[in-house]
Coordinates of C-alpha atoms in Angstrom, one line a residue:
Chain U
X19 CA 13.0 -12.3 4.8
X20 CA 12.2 -11.4 8.2
X21 CA 13.5 -8.4 8.7
X22 CA 12.5 -4.6 8.5
X23 CA 15.4 -3.0 6.8
X24 CA 17.1 -4.9 4.1
X25 CA 19.3 -4.2 1.1
X26 CA 19.9 -6.8 -1.5
X27 CA 20.6 -8.0 -5.0
X28 CA 17.8 -10.0 -5.0
X29 CA 14.0 -9.2 -6.5
X30 CA 12.0 -8.2 -3.8
X31 CA 8.8 -10.5 -2.6
X32 CA 5.6 -8.8 -1.7
X33 CA 4.0 -11.8 0.0
X34 CA 7.7 -11.9 1.7
X35 CA 6.4 -8.6 3.0
X36 CA 3.0 -9.2 4.2
X37 CA 4.8 -11.8 6.1
X38 CA 6.5 -9.5 8.0
X39 CA 3.7 -7.3 8.5
X40 CA 1.7 -9.4 10.5
X41 CA 0.9 -9.3 13.9
X42 CA -2.0 -9.7 16.6
X43 CA -4.2 -6.6 16.2
X44 CA -2.3 -5.6 13.4
X45 CA -5.6 -4.5 11.3
X46 CA -4.5 -1.9 8.5
X47 CA -1.3 -3.0 6.0
X48 CA -0.1 -0.7 3.4
X49 CA 2.3 -1.4 1.0
X50 CA 4.0 0.6 -1.4
X51 CA 6.0 -0.9 -4.4
X52 CA 8.4 1.2 -6.7
X53 CA 8.4 -0.2 -10.1
X54 CA 11.2 0.8 -12.8
X55 CA 9.4 3.3 -16.1
X56 CA 10.5 2.8 -19.1
X57 CA 10.4 6.8 -19.0
X58 CA 11.9 8.5 -22.4
X59 CA 15.4 10.2 -22.1
X60 CA 17.6 12.3 -24.3
X61 CA 19.4 9.0 -24.7
X62 CA 16.6 6.9 -25.5
X63 CA 14.2 4.7 -23.4
X64 CA 14.9 3.7 -20.0
X65 CA 15.5 -0.6 -20.4
X66 CA 17.2 -0.9 -16.7
X67 CA 18.5 1.3 -14.1
X68 CA 21.5 0.3 -12.0
X69 CA 21.3 1.2 -8.5
X70 CA 23.8 2.1 -6.3
X71 CA 24.4 3.1 -2.0
X72 CA 26.5 3.8 0.2
X73 CA 25.0 0.8 2.0
X74 CA 26.2 0.5 5.3
X75 CA 25.1 4.3 6.2
X76 CA 22.2 3.4 4.3
X77 CA 21.2 0.3 6.4
X78 CA 21.4 2.7 9.4
X79 CA 19.5 5.9 8.2
X80 CA 17.1 3.3 7.2
X81 CA 16.6 1.6 10.7
X82 CA 16.1 5.8 11.9
X83 CA 13.5 5.9 10.3
X84 CA 11.9 2.8 11.3
X85 CA 12.3 3.9 14.4
X86 CA 10.5 7.2 13.8
X87 CA 7.6 5.7 11.9
X88 CA 7.1 3.3 15.1
X89 CA 7.3 6.0 17.7
X90 CA 5.3 8.5 15.7
X91 CA 2.3 6.4 13.8
X92 CA 2.7 3.6 16.1
X93 CA 3.3 1.2 13.5
X94 CA 3.9 -2.1 15.1
X95 CA 5.7 -3.8 12.1
X96 CA 8.0 -2.1 8.8
X97 CA 9.3 -3.3 6.1
X98 CA 12.1 -1.0 3.9
X99 CA 13.2 -3.0 1.2
X100 CA 15.3 -1.7 -1.4
X101 CA 17.3 -3.3 -4.3
X102 CA 20.9 -2.5 -5.7
X103 CA 22.7 -3.4 -8.9
X104 CA 20.5 -4.3 -12.2
X105 CA 16.8 -4.1 -12.3
X106 CA 15.2 -3.8 -15.4
X107 CA 12.5 -2.1 -16.3
X108 CA 9.2 -3.4 -14.4
X109 CA 10.9 -4.9 -11.9
X110 CA 10.0 -3.5 -8.3
X111 CA 13.3 -1.2 -7.4
X112 CA 12.0 -0.9 -3.6
X113 CA 9.2 -2.3 -1.1
X114 CA 7.9 0.1 1.5
X115 CA 5.4 -1.0 4.1
X116 CA 3.7 -0.6 7.4
X117 CA 1.1 -2.5 9.7
X118 CA -0.8 -1.0 12.1
X119 CA -3.9 -1.1 14.3
X120 CA -6.0 0.9 11.5
X121 CA -5.7 1.9 8.4
X122 CA -5.0 5.7 8.6
X123 CA -1.9 5.4 10.5
X124 CA -0.6 3.0 7.9
X125 CA -1.2 5.0 4.9
X126 CA 0.6 7.9 6.9
X127 CA 3.2 5.4 7.7
X128 CA 3.9 4.2 4.5
X129 CA 3.8 7.4 3.0
X130 CA 6.3 9.1 5.4
X131 CA 8.9 5.8 4.9
X132 CA 8.5 6.6 1.5
X133 CA 9.2 10.0 1.3
X134 CA 11.8 9.7 3.5
X135 CA 13.6 6.8 1.9
X136 CA 13.7 9.4 -1.5
X137 CA 15.1 12.3 0.5
X138 CA 17.5 10.7 3.3
X139 CA 18.7 7.5 2.2
X140 CA 22.2 7.6 0.5
X141 CA 20.8 5.0 -2.7
X142 CA 21.3 6.8 -6.5
X143 CA 20.0 5.2 -9.5
X144 CA 21.9 5.5 -13.0
X145 CA 19.5 5.1 -16.0
X146 CA 20.4 2.9 -18.8
X147 CA 18.3 3.6 -22.4
X148 CA 18.8 2.3 -25.4
X149 CA 18.8 4.5 -27.9
X150 CA 15.9 5.1 -30.4
X151 CA 17.0 3.8 -33.9
X152 CA 17.4 6.7 -36.1
X153 CA 14.7 6.4 -38.8
X154 CA 16.4 5.4 -41.6
X155 CA 16.4 8.0 -44.8
X156 CA 13.8 6.7 -47.3
X157 CA 15.5 5.2 -50.5
X158 CA 16.0 7.9 -52.8
X159 CA 13.4 7.8 -55.6
X160 CA 14.9 9.0 -58.6
X161 CA 13.1 10.5 -61.7
X162 CA 13.7 8.3 -64.3
X163 CA 17.0 6.7 -64.8
X164 CA 20.2 8.4 -64.2
X165 CA 23.8 7.4 -66.0
X166 CA 25.7 5.5 -63.8
Chain K
X17 CA 53.5 5.0 2.5
X18 CA 52.8 8.7 2.3
X19 CA 49.9 9.8 4.3
X20 CA 46.4 9.2 2.6
X21 CA 42.6 9.8 2.8
X22 CA 40.3 7.4 0.6
X23 CA 37.4 9.2 -0.6
X24 CA 34.4 7.6 -1.9
X25 CA 32.9 9.2 -4.8
X26 CA 29.0 7.8 -6.0
X27 CA 26.8 8.1 -9.0
X28 CA 27.2 11.7 -10.5
X29 CA 30.6 12.2 -8.4
X30 CA 31.9 9.0 -9.6
X31 CA 30.8 9.8 -13.1
X32 CA 32.5 13.2 -12.9
X33 CA 35.6 11.8 -11.4
X34 CA 36.1 8.3 -13.8
X35 CA 37.0 6.8 -10.6
X36 CA 34.9 5.3 -7.4
X37 CA 37.4 5.5 -4.8
X38 CA 40.6 7.7 -4.6
X39 CA 43.4 7.4 -2.4
X40 CA 44.4 11.4 -1.6
X41 CA 47.9 12.2 0.1
X42 CA 47.4 14.5 3.1
X43 CA 49.7 16.0 5.6
X44 CA 50.3 13.9 8.5
X45 CA 48.0 16.4 10.4
X46 CA 45.3 16.5 8.1
X47 CA 43.2 19.6 6.4
X48 CA 39.9 21.1 6.9
X49 CA 37.4 19.3 5.1
X50 CA 36.5 22.8 3.3
X51 CA 40.2 22.9 1.9
X52 CA 39.6 19.0 1.0
X53 CA 36.6 19.6 -1.3
X54 CA 38.3 22.4 -3.1
X55 CA 41.1 21.0 -4.5
X56 CA 39.2 17.6 -5.5
X57 CA 37.0 20.8 -7.7
X58 CA 40.6 21.6 -9.0
X59 CA 41.6 18.5 -9.4
X60 CA 38.3 17.2 -11.0
X61 CA 37.0 20.3 -12.9
X62 CA 34.2 17.9 -14.1
X63 CA 33.3 17.2 -10.5
X64 CA 33.4 21.0 -9.2
X65 CA 30.1 21.8 -10.7
X66 CA 28.5 18.8 -8.2
X67 CA 30.3 19.6 -5.3
X68 CA 27.5 22.6 -4.3
X69 CA 25.1 19.7 -4.2
X70 CA 26.5 17.1 -2.0
X71 CA 26.4 15.8 1.0
X72 CA 29.8 15.0 2.9
X73 CA 30.6 12.1 5.2
X74 CA 33.4 11.4 7.2
X75 CA 34.0 7.9 8.8
X76 CA 29.8 7.2 7.9
X77 CA 28.7 10.5 9.9
X78 CA 27.4 13.4 8.3
X79 CA 29.6 16.1 8.4
X80 CA 28.3 19.4 8.2
X81 CA 31.0 22.1 8.9
X82 CA 33.7 23.0 6.2
X83 CA 36.4 23.3 9.0
X84 CA 35.7 19.5 10.4
X85 CA 39.7 18.2 10.0
X86 CA 40.1 15.4 7.8
X87 CA 43.1 13.0 8.9
X88 CA 45.2 10.4 7.3
X89 CA 43.6 7.0 7.9
X90 CA 40.2 8.9 7.7
X91 CA 37.5 7.5 5.1
X92 CA 35.4 10.5 3.4
X93 CA 32.4 9.9 1.2
X94 CA 30.8 12.0 -1.6
X95 CA 27.3 12.1 -1.8
X96 CA 25.2 13.3 -4.8
X97 CA 21.4 14.3 -4.4
X98 CA 20.0 11.2 -3.1
X99 CA 17.8 9.4 -6.0
X100 CA 16.4 6.2 -4.5
X101 CA 12.9 4.6 -4.8
Chain F
X20 CA -7.1 -13.7 -10.5
X21 CA -7.0 -10.8 -13.4
X22 CA -9.8 -9.0 -12.8
X23 CA -10.2 -5.7 -10.9
X24 CA -13.4 -6.5 -9.0
X25 CA -13.7 -9.5 -7.2
X26 CA -16.1 -10.9 -4.4
X27 CA -14.6 -14.7 -3.4
X28 CA -15.0 -17.0 -0.4
X29 CA -11.4 -18.1 -1.0
X30 CA -7.9 -16.5 0.7
X31 CA -7.3 -13.1 -1.2
X32 CA -3.3 -13.0 -2.2
X33 CA -1.1 -10.0 -2.1
X34 CA 1.1 -11.8 -4.9
X35 CA -2.2 -12.1 -7.4
X36 CA -3.2 -8.3 -6.8
X37 CA 0.8 -7.0 -7.6
X38 CA 0.4 -9.3 -11.2
X39 CA -2.9 -7.1 -11.8
X40 CA -1.7 -4.1 -10.8
X41 CA 1.7 -4.2 -13.2
X42 CA 1.8 -2.3 -16.5
X43 CA 4.1 -0.4 -18.9
X44 CA 5.1 3.1 -17.2
X45 CA 3.1 1.7 -13.9
X46 CA 5.9 2.9 -11.7
X47 CA 3.6 3.6 -8.3
X48 CA 1.8 0.8 -6.9
X49 CA 0.3 0.8 -3.3
X50 CA -1.9 -2.0 -1.9
X51 CA -3.7 -1.5 1.3
X52 CA -5.2 -5.4 3.0
X53 CA -7.2 -4.9 6.0
X54 CA -6.9 -8.0 8.4
X55 CA -9.4 -9.2 11.2
X56 CA -8.3 -8.1 14.6
X57 CA -8.9 -10.0 17.6
X58 CA -10.8 -6.9 19.0
X59 CA -12.5 -7.2 22.7
X60 CA -16.2 -7.5 22.7
X61 CA -18.5 -8.0 25.7
X62 CA -19.3 -10.9 24.2
X63 CA -15.2 -12.1 24.2
X64 CA -12.1 -12.2 22.1
X65 CA -13.2 -12.1 18.3
X66 CA -12.0 -15.2 16.8
X67 CA -13.5 -15.0 13.4
X68 CA -16.1 -12.5 11.0
X69 CA -19.0 -13.7 9.1
X70 CA -19.4 -11.0 5.9
X71 CA -22.2 -11.1 4.3
X72 CA -23.3 -9.1 1.2
X73 CA -26.0 -7.8 -1.4
X74 CA -22.9 -9.4 -3.8
X75 CA -25.1 -8.3 -7.6
X76 CA -25.3 -4.9 -6.1
X77 CA -21.5 -4.6 -4.4
X78 CA -19.7 -5.8 -7.6
X79 CA -21.5 -2.9 -9.6
X80 CA -20.9 -0.7 -6.6
X81 CA -17.3 -1.7 -6.9
X82 CA -17.1 -1.3 -10.7
X83 CA -18.6 2.2 -10.5
X84 CA -15.6 2.9 -7.6
X85 CA -12.9 1.4 -10.1
X86 CA -14.0 4.0 -13.0
X87 CA -14.2 7.0 -10.6
X88 CA -11.2 6.7 -9.0
X89 CA -9.4 5.7 -13.0
X90 CA -11.0 9.1 -13.8
X91 CA -10.1 11.2 -10.7
X92 CA -6.4 9.9 -9.8
X93 CA -5.2 8.4 -13.5
X94 CA -5.3 5.5 -11.6
X95 CA -4.2 2.6 -14.4
X96 CA -4.9 -0.2 -12.7
X97 CA -7.1 -0.9 -9.8
X98 CA -7.8 -3.9 -7.4
X99 CA -10.8 -4.2 -5.4
X100 CA -11.4 -7.5 -3.7
X101 CA -13.6 -8.8 -0.7
X102 CA -13.7 -11.6 1.0
X103 CA -17.2 -13.1 2.4
X104 CA -17.9 -16.0 4.4
X105 CA -16.0 -16.8 6.8
X106 CA -12.4 -15.0 7.9
X107 CA -10.5 -15.8 11.1
X108 CA -9.0 -13.8 13.2
X109 CA -5.0 -12.3 11.2
X110 CA -6.5 -13.2 7.6
X111 CA -6.8 -10.3 4.9
X112 CA -10.7 -9.6 4.3
X113 CA -10.1 -6.5 2.1
X114 CA -7.4 -6.1 -0.5
X115 CA -7.5 -2.6 -2.5
X116 CA -4.5 -1.4 -4.7
X117 CA -3.8 1.1 -7.3
X118 CA -1.2 1.3 -10.0
X119 CA -0.5 4.9 -11.4
X120 CA 2.9 6.3 -12.7
X121 CA 3.7 7.8 -9.5
X122 CA 3.7 7.2 -6.4
X123 CA 1.4 9.8 -5.0
X124 CA -1.2 9.2 -7.3
X125 CA -1.1 6.1 -6.1
X126 CA -1.9 6.6 -2.7
X127 CA -4.5 9.1 -2.8
X128 CA -6.3 6.5 -5.1
X129 CA -5.9 3.5 -2.4
X130 CA -6.9 6.0 -0.1
X131 CA -10.0 6.8 -2.0
X132 CA -10.9 3.3 -2.6
X133 CA -10.8 2.0 1.0
X134 CA -12.3 4.7 2.0
X135 CA -15.2 4.7 -0.3
X136 CA -15.7 0.9 0.1
X137 CA -16.4 1.1 3.5
X138 CA -18.8 3.7 3.3
X139 CA -20.5 3.1 0.3
X140 CA -20.3 -0.9 -1.0
X141 CA -23.4 -3.1 0.3
X142 CA -20.8 -5.6 2.8
X143 CA -21.7 -6.0 6.4
X144 CA -19.7 -8.1 8.9
X145 CA -20.9 -10.3 12.4
X146 CA -18.4 -10.9 15.1
X147 CA -17.9 -14.2 16.6
X148 CA -15.8 -14.2 20.0
X149 CA -14.8 -17.0 22.2
X150 CA -16.6 -15.6 25.2
X151 CA -13.6 -14.8 27.6
X152 CA -13.5 -18.1 30.6
X153 CA -15.0 -17.1 33.4
X154 CA -12.4 -16.8 36.7
X155 CA -12.6 -19.9 38.3
X156 CA -13.0 -18.9 42.0
X157 CA -9.6 -19.5 43.8
X158 CA -9.9 -23.1 45.8
X159 CA -11.2 -22.7 49.6
X160 CA -8.8 -22.8 52.0
X161 CA -9.8 -23.6 55.0
X162 CA -8.2 -22.9 58.4
X163 CA -7.6 -25.8 59.9
X164 CA -9.6 -28.8 59.6
X165 CA -13.0 -29.1 59.2
X166 CA -15.4 -32.1 59.2
X167 CA -17.1 -33.9 56.7
Chain P
X20 CA -50.6 -17.4 -5.1
X21 CA -51.4 -14.2 -3.5
X22 CA -49.4 -11.2 -5.2
X23 CA -46.4 -10.6 -2.8
X24 CA -42.9 -9.1 -2.5
X25 CA -39.8 -10.5 -1.8
X26 CA -37.8 -8.7 1.0
X27 CA -33.7 -9.4 1.9
X28 CA -32.6 -8.4 5.1
X29 CA -29.4 -8.3 6.0
X30 CA -26.8 -8.0 8.8
X31 CA -28.6 -6.8 12.0
X32 CA -32.1 -6.6 9.8
X33 CA -31.8 -10.3 9.4
X34 CA -30.7 -10.5 13.0
X35 CA -33.3 -8.8 14.4
X36 CA -35.8 -10.0 12.2
X37 CA -35.2 -13.5 12.5
X38 CA -34.9 -14.3 8.5
X39 CA -33.0 -13.0 5.5
X40 CA -35.6 -13.7 3.4
X41 CA -39.7 -12.9 2.9
X42 CA -42.1 -13.2 1.1
X43 CA -44.7 -10.3 1.6
X44 CA -48.2 -10.0 0.6
X45 CA -49.6 -6.6 -1.1
X46 CA -52.2 -5.4 -2.9
X47 CA -52.5 -6.0 -6.4
X48 CA -51.7 -2.4 -7.1
X49 CA -48.4 -2.3 -4.9
X50 CA -48.1 0.2 -1.9
X51 CA -45.6 3.0 -1.2
X52 CA -42.1 2.2 0.0
X53 CA -43.0 4.5 3.2
X54 CA -45.9 2.2 4.2
X55 CA -44.2 -1.2 3.6
X56 CA -41.5 -0.2 6.0
X57 CA -43.7 1.2 8.2
X58 CA -45.7 -2.3 8.2
X59 CA -42.3 -4.1 8.6
X60 CA -41.5 -2.2 11.6
X61 CA -45.0 -2.9 13.3
X62 CA -44.6 -6.7 12.0
X63 CA -40.7 -7.3 13.4
X64 CA -40.6 -4.8 16.2
X65 CA -36.8 -5.5 17.1
X66 CA -36.4 -4.5 13.5
X67 CA -38.6 -1.1 13.9
X68 CA -35.2 1.1 15.3
X69 CA -33.0 -0.4 13.0
X70 CA -35.1 0.9 10.1
X71 CA -34.5 4.7 10.3
X72 CA -30.7 3.9 9.7
X73 CA -31.4 1.5 6.6
X74 CA -30.8 2.8 2.9
X75 CA -33.3 0.4 0.8
X76 CA -33.0 -1.1 -2.9
X77 CA -35.3 -2.1 -4.9
X78 CA -34.7 -4.2 -7.7
X79 CA -31.2 -3.7 -7.7
X80 CA -31.1 0.0 -7.3
X81 CA -31.1 2.1 -4.4
X82 CA -34.6 4.3 -3.8
X83 CA -35.0 7.3 -1.7
X84 CA -37.9 8.5 -1.9
X85 CA -40.5 7.0 0.5
X86 CA -43.6 7.6 -2.2
X87 CA -41.5 5.4 -4.8
X88 CA -44.2 2.6 -5.2
X89 CA -43.6 -1.5 -4.7
X90 CA -44.9 -3.6 -6.7
X91 CA -46.3 -7.4 -6.6
X92 CA -43.0 -9.3 -7.7
X93 CA -40.4 -6.6 -6.9
X94 CA -37.3 -7.5 -4.7
X95 CA -36.5 -4.8 -2.2
X96 CA -33.6 -5.0 -0.1
X97 CA -33.1 -3.3 3.7
X98 CA -29.5 -2.3 4.1
X99 CA -27.9 -1.2 7.7
X100 CA -25.3 0.7 7.7
X101 CA -22.5 -1.1 5.5
X102 CA -19.3 -2.8 7.6
X103 CA -17.0 -4.1 5.2
X104 CA -13.5 -3.8 4.9

């Protein structure tokens, strides 16, 4: 992967993101990775998420975000990568990165990008949970013997 | 073939309607977006409470005005609040 | 590498850092990487930096920073890795990371860690520059021919 | 062997003194840190302007008070402003 904006079903690689986030004079690189958490829900513990998106529009909104971050923070290289499809607990669903001359701008740009991505990019997740096993009734202990 | 609009439903809207894509019959002259949304809510009662939280996309562009005319052949997408990341 | 605090002469791997920055429920990971910039100096263009440190003390200050970040931001996993020795332009000299339940704490923790690292950890760099080639005097054009 | 303090010099302090480690003779009873720093500045004139910006470390711990006594066998480090990252 050598592109800024990417929507894919395949795992996201931070090492690949670092290769995109490099270039002469880019002294500060900040990467945010979002991982699927095993949250508790009424339906049980989350084991995976299903991500869907309005992909064509998502790509164009992400490209807008890239241009805005470049203009506003002087971020020279940007990564806005999102997985879709089934993503298991512990896996990375989103990778956002910014490479700038200095660290302050890189932090600000990366923070801006993930906040805006969540707010304005047409991507959704649906939780898949494993129902908590219902506690079995403890074996009934009879007092003495009963008939039958 | 009758004149139709393609309606794309995502996430909670898809679950509420039980379909990700609808072929929705419209008059040849089309109808205002507000009317289309109202009739969608009537046809799918579970969808009705979700619609006020949704953004709407017509042929790949966000539309805000309820008066915007939706015409046969258009692609209309219903976007519940986003949840990426 | 599976440790939080690390001072090494060898290259730093973001992929290795991501392995440290993982664990159940850690939904937000922020990594900062500092790369050597080819800055202009009076001595010419920087080609590499020599990093030295008071290593035993540096390790103990870094370990203090880790504990403070865990307490203050609830950062569960932390990476504070610094290279020393010779580091060429474009290479990563420092990797700082924080993994938390949510992104906001991870951003705050990573930012805190790199600022404090720069302020309070006994590490120094010395620039090695390549002197700018002195522009040669343009070849002297004689007006007409001269004798000799 | 005469009683000595080991002095470690880093970065600009090392360059100014032309050495990374000095074996510095002291009285058997030692001397206040302030006196040691003053005599270092006298012996290495290029070091003198750097010393006021430095932090000092005695046997692995930061020391702030100039009255702290430095004794034979101690390890004393001169830290110019840090520049990691």
